[in-house]
PDB file of C-alpha atoms in Angstrom:
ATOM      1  CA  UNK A   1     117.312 109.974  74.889  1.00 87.00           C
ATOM      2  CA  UNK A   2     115.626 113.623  75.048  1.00 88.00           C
ATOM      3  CA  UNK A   3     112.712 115.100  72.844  1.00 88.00           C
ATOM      4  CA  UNK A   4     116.005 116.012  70.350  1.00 89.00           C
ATOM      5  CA  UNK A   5     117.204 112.356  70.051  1.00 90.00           C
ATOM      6  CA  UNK A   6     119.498 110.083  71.676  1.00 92.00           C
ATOM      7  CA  UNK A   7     123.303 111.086  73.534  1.00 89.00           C
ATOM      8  CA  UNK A   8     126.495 108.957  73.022  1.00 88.00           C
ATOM      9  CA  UNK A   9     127.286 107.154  75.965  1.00 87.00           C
ATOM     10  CA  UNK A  10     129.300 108.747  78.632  1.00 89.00           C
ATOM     11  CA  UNK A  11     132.828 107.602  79.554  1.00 89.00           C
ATOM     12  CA  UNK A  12     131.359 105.989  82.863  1.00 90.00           C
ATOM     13  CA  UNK A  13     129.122 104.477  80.145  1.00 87.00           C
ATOM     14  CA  UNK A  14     131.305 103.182  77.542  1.00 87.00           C
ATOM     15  CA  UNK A  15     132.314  99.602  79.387  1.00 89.00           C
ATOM     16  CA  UNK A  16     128.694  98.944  79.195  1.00 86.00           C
ATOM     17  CA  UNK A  17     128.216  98.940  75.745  1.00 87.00           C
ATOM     18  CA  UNK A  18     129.316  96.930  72.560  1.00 89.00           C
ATOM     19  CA  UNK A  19     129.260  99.574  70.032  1.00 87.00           C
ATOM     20  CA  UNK A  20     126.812  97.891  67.596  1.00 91.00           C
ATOM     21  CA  UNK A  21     124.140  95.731  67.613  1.00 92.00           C
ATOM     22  CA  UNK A  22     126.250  93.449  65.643  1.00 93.00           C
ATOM     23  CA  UNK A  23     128.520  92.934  67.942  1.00 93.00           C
ATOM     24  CA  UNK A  24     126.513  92.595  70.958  1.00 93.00           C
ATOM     25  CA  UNK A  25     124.166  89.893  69.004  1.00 92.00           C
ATOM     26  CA  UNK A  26     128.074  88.200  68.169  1.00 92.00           C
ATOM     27  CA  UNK A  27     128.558  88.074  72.058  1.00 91.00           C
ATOM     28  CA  UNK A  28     124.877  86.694  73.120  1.00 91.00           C
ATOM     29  CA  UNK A  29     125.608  84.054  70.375  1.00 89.00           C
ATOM     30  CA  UNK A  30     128.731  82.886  71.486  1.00 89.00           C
ATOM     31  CA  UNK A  31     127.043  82.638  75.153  1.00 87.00           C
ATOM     32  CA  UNK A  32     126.284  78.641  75.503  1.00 84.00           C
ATOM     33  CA  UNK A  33     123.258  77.749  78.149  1.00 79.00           C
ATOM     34  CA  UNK A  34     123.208  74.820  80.891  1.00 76.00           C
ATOM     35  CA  UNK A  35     120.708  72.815  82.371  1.00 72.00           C
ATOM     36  CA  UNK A  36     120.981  75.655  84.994  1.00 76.00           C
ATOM     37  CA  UNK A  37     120.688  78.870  82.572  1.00 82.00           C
ATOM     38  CA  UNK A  38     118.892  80.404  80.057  1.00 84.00           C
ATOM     39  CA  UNK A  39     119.569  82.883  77.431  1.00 89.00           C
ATOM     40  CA  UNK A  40     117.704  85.916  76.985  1.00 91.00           C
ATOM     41  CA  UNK A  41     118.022  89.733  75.475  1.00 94.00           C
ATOM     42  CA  UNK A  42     117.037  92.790  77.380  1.00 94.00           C
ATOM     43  CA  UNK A  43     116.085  96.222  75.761  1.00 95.00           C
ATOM     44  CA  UNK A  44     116.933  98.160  78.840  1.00 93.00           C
ATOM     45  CA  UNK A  45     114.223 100.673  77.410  1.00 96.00           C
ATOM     46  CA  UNK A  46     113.472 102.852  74.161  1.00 96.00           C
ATOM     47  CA  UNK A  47     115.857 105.852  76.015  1.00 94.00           C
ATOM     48  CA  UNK A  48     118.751 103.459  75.670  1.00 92.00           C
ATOM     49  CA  UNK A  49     118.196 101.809  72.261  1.00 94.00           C
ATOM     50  CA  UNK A  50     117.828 103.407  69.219  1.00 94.00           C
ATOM     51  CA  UNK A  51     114.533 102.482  66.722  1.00 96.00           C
ATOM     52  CA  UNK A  52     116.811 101.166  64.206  1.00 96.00           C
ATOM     53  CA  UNK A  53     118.406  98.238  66.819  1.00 95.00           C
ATOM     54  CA  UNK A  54     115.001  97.280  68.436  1.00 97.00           C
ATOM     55  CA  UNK A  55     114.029  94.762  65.477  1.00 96.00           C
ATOM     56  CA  UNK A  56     117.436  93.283  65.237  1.00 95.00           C
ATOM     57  CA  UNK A  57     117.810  92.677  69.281  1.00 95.00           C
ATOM     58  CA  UNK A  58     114.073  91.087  69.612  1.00 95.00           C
ATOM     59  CA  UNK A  59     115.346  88.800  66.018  1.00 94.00           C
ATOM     60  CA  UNK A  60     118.333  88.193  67.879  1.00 93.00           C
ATOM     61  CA  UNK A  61     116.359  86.895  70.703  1.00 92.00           C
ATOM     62  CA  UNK A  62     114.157  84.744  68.429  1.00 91.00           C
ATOM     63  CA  UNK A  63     116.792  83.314  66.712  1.00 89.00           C
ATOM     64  CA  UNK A  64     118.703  81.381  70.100  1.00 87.00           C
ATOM     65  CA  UNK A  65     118.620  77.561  70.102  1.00 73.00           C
ATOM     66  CA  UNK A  66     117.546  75.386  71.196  1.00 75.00           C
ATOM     67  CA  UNK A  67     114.684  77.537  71.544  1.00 79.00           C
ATOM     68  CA  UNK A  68     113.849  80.888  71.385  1.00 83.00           C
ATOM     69  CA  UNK A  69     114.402  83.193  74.615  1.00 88.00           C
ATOM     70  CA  UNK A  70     112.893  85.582  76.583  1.00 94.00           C
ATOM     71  CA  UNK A  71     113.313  89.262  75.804  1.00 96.00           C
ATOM     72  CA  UNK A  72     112.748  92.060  78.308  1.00 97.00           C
ATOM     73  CA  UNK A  73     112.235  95.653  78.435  1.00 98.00           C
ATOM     74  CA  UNK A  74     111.957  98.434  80.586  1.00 97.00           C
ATOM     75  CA  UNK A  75     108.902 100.071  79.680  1.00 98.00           C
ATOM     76  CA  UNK A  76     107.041 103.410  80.533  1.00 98.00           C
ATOM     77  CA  UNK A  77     108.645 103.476  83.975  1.00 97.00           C
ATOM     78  CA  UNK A  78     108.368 107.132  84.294  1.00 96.00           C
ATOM     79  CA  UNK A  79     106.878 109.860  82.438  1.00 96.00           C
ATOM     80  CA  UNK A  80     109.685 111.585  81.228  1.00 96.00           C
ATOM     81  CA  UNK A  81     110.731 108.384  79.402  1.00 96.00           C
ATOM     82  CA  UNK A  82     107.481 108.372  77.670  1.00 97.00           C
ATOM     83  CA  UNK A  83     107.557 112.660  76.665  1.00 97.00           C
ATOM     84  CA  UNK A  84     111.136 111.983  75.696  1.00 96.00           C
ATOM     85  CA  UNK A  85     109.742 108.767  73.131  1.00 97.00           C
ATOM     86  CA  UNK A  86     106.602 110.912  72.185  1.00 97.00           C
ATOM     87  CA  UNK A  87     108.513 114.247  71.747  1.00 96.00           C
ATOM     88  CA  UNK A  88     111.666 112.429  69.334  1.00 96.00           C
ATOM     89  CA  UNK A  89     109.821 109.357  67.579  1.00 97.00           C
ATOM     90  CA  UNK A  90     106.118 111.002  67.816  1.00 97.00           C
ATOM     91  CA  UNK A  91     104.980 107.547  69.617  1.00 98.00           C
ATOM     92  CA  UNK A  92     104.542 106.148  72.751  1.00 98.00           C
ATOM     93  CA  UNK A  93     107.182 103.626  74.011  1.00 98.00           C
ATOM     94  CA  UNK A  94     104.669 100.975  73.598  1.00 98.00           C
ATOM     95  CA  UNK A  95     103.514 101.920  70.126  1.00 98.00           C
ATOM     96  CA  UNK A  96     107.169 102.371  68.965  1.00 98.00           C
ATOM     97  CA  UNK A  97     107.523  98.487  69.840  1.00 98.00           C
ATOM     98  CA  UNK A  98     104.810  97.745  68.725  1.00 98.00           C
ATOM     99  CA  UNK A  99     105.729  98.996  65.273  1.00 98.00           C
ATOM    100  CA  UNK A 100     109.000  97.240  65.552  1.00 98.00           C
ATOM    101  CA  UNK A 101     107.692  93.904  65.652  1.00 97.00           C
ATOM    102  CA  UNK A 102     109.213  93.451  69.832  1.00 97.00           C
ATOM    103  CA  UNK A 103     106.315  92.863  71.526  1.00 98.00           C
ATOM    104  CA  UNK A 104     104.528  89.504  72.000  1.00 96.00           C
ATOM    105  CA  UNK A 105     104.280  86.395  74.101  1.00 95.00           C
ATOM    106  CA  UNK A 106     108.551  85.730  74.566  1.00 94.00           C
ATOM    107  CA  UNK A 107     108.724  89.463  75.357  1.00 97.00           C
ATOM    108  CA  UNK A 108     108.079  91.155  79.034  1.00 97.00           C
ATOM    109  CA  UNK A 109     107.983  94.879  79.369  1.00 98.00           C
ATOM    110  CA  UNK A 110     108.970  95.414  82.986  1.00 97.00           C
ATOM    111  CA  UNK A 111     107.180  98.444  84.899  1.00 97.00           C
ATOM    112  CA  UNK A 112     104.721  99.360  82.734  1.00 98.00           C
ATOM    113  CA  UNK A 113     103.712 102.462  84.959  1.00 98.00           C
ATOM    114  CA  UNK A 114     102.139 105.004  82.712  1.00 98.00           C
ATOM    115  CA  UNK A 115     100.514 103.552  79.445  1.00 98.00           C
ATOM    116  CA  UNK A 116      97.552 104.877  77.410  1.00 98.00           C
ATOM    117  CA  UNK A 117      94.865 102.654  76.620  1.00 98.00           C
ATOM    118  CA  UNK A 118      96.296 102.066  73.583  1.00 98.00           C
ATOM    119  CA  UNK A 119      99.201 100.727  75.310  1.00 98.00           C
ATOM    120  CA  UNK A 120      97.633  98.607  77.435  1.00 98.00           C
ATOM    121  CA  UNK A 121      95.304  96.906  74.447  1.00 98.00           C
ATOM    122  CA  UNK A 122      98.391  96.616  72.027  1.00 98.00           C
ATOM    123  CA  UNK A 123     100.090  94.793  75.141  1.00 98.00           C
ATOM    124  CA  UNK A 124      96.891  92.578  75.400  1.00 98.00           C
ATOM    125  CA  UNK A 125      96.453  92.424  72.406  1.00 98.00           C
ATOM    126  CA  UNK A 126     100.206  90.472  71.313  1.00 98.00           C
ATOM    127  CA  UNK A 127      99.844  88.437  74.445  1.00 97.00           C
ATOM    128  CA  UNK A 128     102.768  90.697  75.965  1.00 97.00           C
ATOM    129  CA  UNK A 129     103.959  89.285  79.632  1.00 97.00           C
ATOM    130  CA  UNK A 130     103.841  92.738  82.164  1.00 98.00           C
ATOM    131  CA  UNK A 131     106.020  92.166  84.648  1.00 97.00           C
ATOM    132  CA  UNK A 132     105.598  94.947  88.058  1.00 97.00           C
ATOM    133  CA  UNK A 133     107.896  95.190  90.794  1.00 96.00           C
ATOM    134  CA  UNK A 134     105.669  97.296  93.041  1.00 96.00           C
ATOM    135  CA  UNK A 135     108.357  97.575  95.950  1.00 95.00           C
ATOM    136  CA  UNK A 136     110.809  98.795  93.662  1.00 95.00           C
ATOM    137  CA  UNK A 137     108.280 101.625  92.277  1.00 95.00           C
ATOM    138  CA  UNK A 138     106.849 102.983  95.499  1.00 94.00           C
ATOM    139  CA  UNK A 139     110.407 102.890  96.344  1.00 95.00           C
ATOM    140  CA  UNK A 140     111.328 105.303  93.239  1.00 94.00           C
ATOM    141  CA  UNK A 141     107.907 107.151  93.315  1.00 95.00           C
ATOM    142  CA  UNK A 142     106.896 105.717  89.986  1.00 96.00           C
ATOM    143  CA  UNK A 143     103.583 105.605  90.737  1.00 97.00           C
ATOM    144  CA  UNK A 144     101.047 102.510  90.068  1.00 97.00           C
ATOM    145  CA  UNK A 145     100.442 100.720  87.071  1.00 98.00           C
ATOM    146  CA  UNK A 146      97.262  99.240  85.412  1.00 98.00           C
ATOM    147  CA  UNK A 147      97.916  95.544  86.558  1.00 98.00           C
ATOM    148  CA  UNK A 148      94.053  95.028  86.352  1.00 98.00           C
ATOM    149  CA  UNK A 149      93.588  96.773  82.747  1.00 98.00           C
ATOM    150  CA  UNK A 150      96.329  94.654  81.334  1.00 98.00           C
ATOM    151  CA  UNK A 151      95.525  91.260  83.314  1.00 98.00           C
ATOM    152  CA  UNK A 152      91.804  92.039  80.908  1.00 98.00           C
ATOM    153  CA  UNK A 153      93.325  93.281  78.309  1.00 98.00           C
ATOM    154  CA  UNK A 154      95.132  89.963  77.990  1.00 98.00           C
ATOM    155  CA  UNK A 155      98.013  90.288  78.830  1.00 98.00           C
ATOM    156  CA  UNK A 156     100.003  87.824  81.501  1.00 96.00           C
ATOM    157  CA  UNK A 157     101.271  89.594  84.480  1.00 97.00           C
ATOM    158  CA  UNK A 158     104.550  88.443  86.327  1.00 96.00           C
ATOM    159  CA  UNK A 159     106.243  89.961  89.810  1.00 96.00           C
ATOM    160  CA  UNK A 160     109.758  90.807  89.930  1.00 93.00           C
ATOM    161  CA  UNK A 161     112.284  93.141  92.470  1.00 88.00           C
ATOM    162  CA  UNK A 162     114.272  95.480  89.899  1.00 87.00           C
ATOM    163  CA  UNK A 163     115.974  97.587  92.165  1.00 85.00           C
ATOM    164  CA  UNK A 164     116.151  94.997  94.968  1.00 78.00           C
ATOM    165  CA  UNK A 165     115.007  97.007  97.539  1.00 79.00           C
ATOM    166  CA  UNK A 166     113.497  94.814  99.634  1.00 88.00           C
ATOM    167  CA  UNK A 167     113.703  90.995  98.005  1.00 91.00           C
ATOM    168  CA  UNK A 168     110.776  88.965  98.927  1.00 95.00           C
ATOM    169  CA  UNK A 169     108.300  88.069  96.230  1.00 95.00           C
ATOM    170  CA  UNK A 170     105.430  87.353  99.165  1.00 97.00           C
ATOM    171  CA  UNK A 171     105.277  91.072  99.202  1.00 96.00           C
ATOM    172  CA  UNK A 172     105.984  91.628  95.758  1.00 96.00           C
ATOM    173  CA  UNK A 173     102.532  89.565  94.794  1.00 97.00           C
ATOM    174  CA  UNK A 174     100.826  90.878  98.089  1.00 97.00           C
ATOM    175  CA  UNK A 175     101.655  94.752  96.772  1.00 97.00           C
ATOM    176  CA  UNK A 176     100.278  94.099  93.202  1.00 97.00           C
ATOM    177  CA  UNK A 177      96.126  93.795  95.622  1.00 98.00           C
ATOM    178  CA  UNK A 178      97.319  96.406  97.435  1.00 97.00           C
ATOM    179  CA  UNK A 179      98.071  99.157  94.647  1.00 97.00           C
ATOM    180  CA  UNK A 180      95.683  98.377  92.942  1.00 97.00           C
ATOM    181  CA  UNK A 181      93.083  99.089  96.139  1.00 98.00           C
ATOM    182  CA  UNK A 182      94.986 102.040  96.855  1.00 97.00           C
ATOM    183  CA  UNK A 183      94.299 103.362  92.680  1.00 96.00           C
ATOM    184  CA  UNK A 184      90.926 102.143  92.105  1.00 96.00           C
ATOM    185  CA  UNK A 185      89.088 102.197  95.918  1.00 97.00           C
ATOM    186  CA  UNK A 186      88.455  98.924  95.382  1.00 97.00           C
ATOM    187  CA  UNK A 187      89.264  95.559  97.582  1.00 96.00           C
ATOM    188  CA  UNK A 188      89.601  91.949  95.858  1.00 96.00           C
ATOM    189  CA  UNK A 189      90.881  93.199  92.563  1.00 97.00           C
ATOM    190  CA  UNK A 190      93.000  90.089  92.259  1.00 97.00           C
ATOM    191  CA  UNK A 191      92.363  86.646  93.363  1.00 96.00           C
ATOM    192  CA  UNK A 192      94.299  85.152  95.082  1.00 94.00           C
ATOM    193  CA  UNK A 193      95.332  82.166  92.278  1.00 94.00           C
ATOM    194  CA  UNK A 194      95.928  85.254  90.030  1.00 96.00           C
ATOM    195  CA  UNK A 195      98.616  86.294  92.375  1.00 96.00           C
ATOM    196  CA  UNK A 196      99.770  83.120  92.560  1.00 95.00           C
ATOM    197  CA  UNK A 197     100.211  82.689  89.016  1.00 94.00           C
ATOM    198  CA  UNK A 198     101.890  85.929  88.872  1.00 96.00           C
ATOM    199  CA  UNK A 199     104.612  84.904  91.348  1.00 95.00           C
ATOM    200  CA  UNK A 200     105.277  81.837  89.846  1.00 92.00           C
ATOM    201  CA  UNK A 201     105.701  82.752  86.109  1.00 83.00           C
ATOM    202  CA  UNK A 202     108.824  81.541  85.128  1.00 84.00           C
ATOM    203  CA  UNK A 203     107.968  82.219  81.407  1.00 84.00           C
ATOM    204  CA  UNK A 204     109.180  85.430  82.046  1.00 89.00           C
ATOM    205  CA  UNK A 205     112.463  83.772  82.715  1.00 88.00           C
ATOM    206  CA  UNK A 206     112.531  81.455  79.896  1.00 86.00           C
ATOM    207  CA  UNK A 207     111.682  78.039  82.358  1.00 86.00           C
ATOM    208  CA  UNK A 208     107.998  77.104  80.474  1.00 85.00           C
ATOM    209  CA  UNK A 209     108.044  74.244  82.556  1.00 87.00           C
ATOM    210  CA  UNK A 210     108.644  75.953  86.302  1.00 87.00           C
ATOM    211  CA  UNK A 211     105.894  77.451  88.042  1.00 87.00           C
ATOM    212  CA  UNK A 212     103.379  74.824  88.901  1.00 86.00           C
ATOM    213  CA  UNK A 213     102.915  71.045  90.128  1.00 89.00           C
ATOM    214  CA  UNK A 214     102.267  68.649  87.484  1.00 89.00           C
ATOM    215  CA  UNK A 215     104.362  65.533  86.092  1.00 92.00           C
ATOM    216  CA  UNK A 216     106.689  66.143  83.758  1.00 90.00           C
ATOM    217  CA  UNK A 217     107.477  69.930  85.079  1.00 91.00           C
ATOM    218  CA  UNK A 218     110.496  71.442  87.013  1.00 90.00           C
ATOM    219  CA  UNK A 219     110.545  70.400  90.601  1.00 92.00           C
ATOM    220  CA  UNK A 220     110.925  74.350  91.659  1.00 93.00           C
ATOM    221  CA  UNK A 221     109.163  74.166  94.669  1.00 94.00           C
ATOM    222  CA  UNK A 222     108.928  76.784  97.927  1.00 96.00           C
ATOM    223  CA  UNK A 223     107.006  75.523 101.257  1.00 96.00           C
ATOM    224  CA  UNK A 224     105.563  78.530 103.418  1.00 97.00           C
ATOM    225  CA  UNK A 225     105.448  77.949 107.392  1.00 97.00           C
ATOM    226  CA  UNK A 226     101.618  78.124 108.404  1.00 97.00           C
ATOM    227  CA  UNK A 227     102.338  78.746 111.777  1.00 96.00           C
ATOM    228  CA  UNK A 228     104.381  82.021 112.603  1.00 97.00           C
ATOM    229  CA  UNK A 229     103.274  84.953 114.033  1.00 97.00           C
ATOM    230  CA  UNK A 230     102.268  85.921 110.627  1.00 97.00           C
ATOM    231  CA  UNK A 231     100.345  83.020 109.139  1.00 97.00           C
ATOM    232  CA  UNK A 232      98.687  80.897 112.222  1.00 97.00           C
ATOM    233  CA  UNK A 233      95.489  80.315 111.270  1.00 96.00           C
ATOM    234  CA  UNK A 234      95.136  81.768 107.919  1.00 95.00           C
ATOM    235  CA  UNK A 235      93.498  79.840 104.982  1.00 94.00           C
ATOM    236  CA  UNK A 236      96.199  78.343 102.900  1.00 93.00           C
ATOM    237  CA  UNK A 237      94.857  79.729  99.851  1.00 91.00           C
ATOM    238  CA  UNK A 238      95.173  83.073 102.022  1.00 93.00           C
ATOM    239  CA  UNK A 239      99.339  82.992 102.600  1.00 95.00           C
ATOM    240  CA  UNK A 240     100.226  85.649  99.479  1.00 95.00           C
ATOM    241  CA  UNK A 241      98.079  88.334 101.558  1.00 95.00           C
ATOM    242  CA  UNK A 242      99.950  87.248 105.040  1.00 96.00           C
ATOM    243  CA  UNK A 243     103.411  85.139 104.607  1.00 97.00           C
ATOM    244  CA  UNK A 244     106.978  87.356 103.799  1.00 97.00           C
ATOM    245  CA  UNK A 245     109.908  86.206 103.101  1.00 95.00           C
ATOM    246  CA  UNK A 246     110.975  85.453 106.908  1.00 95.00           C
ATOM    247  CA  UNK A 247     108.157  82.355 106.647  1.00 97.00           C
ATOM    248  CA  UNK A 248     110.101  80.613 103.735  1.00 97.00           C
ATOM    249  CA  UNK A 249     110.751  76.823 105.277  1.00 97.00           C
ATOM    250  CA  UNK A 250     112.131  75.035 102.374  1.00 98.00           C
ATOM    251  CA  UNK A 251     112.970  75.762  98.858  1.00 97.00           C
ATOM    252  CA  UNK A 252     114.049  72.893  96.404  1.00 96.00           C
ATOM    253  CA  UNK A 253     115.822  74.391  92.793  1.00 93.00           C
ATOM    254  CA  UNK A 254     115.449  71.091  90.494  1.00 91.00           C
ATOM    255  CA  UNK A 255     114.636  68.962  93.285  1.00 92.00           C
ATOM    256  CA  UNK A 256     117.947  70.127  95.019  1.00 95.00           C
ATOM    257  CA  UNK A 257     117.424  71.780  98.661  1.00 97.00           C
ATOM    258  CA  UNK A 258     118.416  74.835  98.455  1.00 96.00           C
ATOM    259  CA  UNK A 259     116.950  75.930 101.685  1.00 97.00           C
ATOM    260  CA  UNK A 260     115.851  73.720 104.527  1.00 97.00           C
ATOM    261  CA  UNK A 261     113.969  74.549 107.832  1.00 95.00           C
ATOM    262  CA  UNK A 262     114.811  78.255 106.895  1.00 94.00           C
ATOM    263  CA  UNK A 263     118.378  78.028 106.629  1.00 94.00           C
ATOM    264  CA  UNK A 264     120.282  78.398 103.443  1.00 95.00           C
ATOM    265  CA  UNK A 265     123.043  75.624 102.560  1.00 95.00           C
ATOM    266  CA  UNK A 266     125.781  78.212 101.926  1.00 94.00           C
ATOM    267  CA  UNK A 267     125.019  79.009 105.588  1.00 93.00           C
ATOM    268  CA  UNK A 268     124.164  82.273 107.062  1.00 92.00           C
ATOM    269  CA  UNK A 269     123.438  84.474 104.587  1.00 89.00           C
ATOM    270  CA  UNK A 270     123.542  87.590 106.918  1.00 89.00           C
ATOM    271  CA  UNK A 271     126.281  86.996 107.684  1.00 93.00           C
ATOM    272  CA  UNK A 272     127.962  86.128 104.038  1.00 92.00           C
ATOM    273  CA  UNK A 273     126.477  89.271 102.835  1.00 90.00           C
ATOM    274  CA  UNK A 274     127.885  91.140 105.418  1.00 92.00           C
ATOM    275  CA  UNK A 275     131.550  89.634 104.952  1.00 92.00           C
ATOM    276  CA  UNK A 276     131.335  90.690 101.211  1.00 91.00           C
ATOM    277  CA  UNK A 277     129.644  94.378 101.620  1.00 91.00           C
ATOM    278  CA  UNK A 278     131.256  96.002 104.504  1.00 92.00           C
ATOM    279  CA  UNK A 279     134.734  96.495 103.127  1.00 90.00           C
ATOM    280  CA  UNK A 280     132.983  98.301  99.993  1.00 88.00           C
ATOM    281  CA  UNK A 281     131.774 100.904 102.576  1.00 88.00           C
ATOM    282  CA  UNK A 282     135.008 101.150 103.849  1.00 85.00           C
ATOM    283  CA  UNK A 283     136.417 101.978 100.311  1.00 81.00           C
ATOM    284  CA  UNK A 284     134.115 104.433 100.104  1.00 78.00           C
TER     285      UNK A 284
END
C-alpha cells in the first residue's frame, strides 16, 4: 500500500495469496488443531490487507472452535507504513483497527514501533496484547517502541523473534529494560516479574493455560543453569538481566523433555542445521 492505495500482488507474490478473503477463511476452516497446535489468523499489517477484509479476518478468527484464536498483526513497524495508512485511509494503522472492530484481548499487534498516544490508549484501552521483538528491530533500525506507555496504558506486553535474528528469548525480555533505558534515561523501567510475564505469555499463542506454575496448567517448563560464567552468583529473580540462551539446562513441552542437560533430543542441532542449510548456499 502507498498514500494512492493498495498494488496487486506481484508474480513472486501471487503463491502467497488466496485471492479473497473467502477463500482464505475456507482454508483456515478446513485446518483441524491437535493437542499440539493451535489455530490462529494473522493480518500481516494494514499495507497488505485491504479495510474492507480486516473485519471479516478478525470474525474469522473469532469464529474457530473449540474456542476462539489468537489473531496477530504487524503493526506500525516503520514509519512509512504508518504515512502510507495516514496518507490513503486518513488514519493511523491503529485507529483504522480500531474502527474495524480487530483489536482487543485475542488480538496482538506485533512491533508496535511508532504509535501516537492515541494509539497507545486505544491499545490499552481494548486490552490489546503488544508483542516487541527488540532484537529483530535494532536489527532492522526500527527504532524503540513505548513498551512502558502501553504496559500503563493497559495493555499486556509479550516478547517474540520476528525476523529470527538471533533466537533466544533471555535476550529478547533482557532488551525490552534495556531500550527502554536507552529511550527514556532511565534504569528499572521494568521489573523483573514484568519481564517474566512478558516471556512467558503464551496467550499470545493461543495456550491460556502455559506460562506459569500452578495445578491444572500446561507443564511448559524451562530450567536456567545458575552457575555459568554468566549467572554464578546472581539472584534468581535476577537471571532475565544475566542468563542467554547458551544457559538453557532443560526444557519440558507438556511434560515431555525436549531438552536435557543442554542437549536437544533430535541431537546436535548445529550440526542438523548445518546439514539442511549449506546445500541452499551452494544453490545459490
Amino acid at each position: 500500500m502507498t498514500a494512492d492505495g493498495h498494488l496487486p500482488l506481484g508474480a513472486e507474490q501471487l503463491r502467497f495469496g488466496d485471492g479473497t478473503v473467502e477463500r482464505w477463511a475456507a482454508r483456515l476452516s478446513a485446518l483441524r488443531p491437535s493437542d499440539g497446535m493451535r489455530r490462529g489468523a494473522a493480518i500481516h499489517s494494514v499495507r497488505a490487507v485491504p479495510r474492507e477484509a480486516l473485519a471479516p479476518v478478525a470474525e474469522a478468527a473469532r469464529g474457530l472452535a473449540p474456542a476462539a484464536g489468537p489473531l496477530h498483526v504487524h503493526l506500525s513497524e516503520q514509519p512509512v507504513e504508518n504515512e502510507a495508512c495516514q496518507g490513503f485511509y486518513g488514519l493511523t494503522p491503529t485507529a483504522l483497527l480500531d474502527a474495524e472492530d480487530v483489536l482487543g484481548p485475542r488480538t496482538t499487534a506485533v512491533h508496535a514501533t511508532h504509535l501516537t498516544t492515541g494509539d497507545i490508549a486505544a491499545l490499552g484501552r481494548t486490552r490489546t496484547t503488544a508483542c516487541f521483538c527488540p532484537t529483530t528491530e535494532r536489527d532492522l533500525a526500527d527504532g524503540i517502541g513505548p513498551a512502558r506507555a502501553l504496559r500503563d496504558a493497559g495493555a499486556p506486553l509479550s516478547l517474540g523473534s520476528d525476523q529470527h535474528a538471533l533466537i533466544d528469548l533471555l535476550e529478547e525480555a533482557r532488551a525490552l529494560e534495556m531500550h527502554e533505558r536507552l529511550d527514556s534515561l532511565q534504569r528499572g523501567r521494568f521489573r523483573p516479574a514484568e519481564l517474566l510475564a512478558a516471556a512467558t505469555a503464551h496467550g499470545s499463542l493461543g495456550w491460556e493455560d502455559a506460562g506459569r506454575l500452578e495445578a491444572g496448567a500446561r507443564a511448559d517448563l524451562v530450567a536456567v543453569r545458575l552457575d555459568s560464567p554468566r549467572t554464578a552468583g546472581i539472584a534468581p529473580a535476577q537471571v532475565l538481566l544475566a542468563a542467554t540462551a547458551a544457559d538453557v539446562d532443560t526444557v519440558l513441552v507438556d511434560g515431555r523433555v525436549v531438552v536435557e542437560s543442554g542437549l536437544h533430543r533430535l541431537g546436535d542441532v548445529g550440526a542438523l542445521l548445518r546439514k539442511a542449510i549449506e546445500p541452499l548456499w551452494e544453490d545459490m
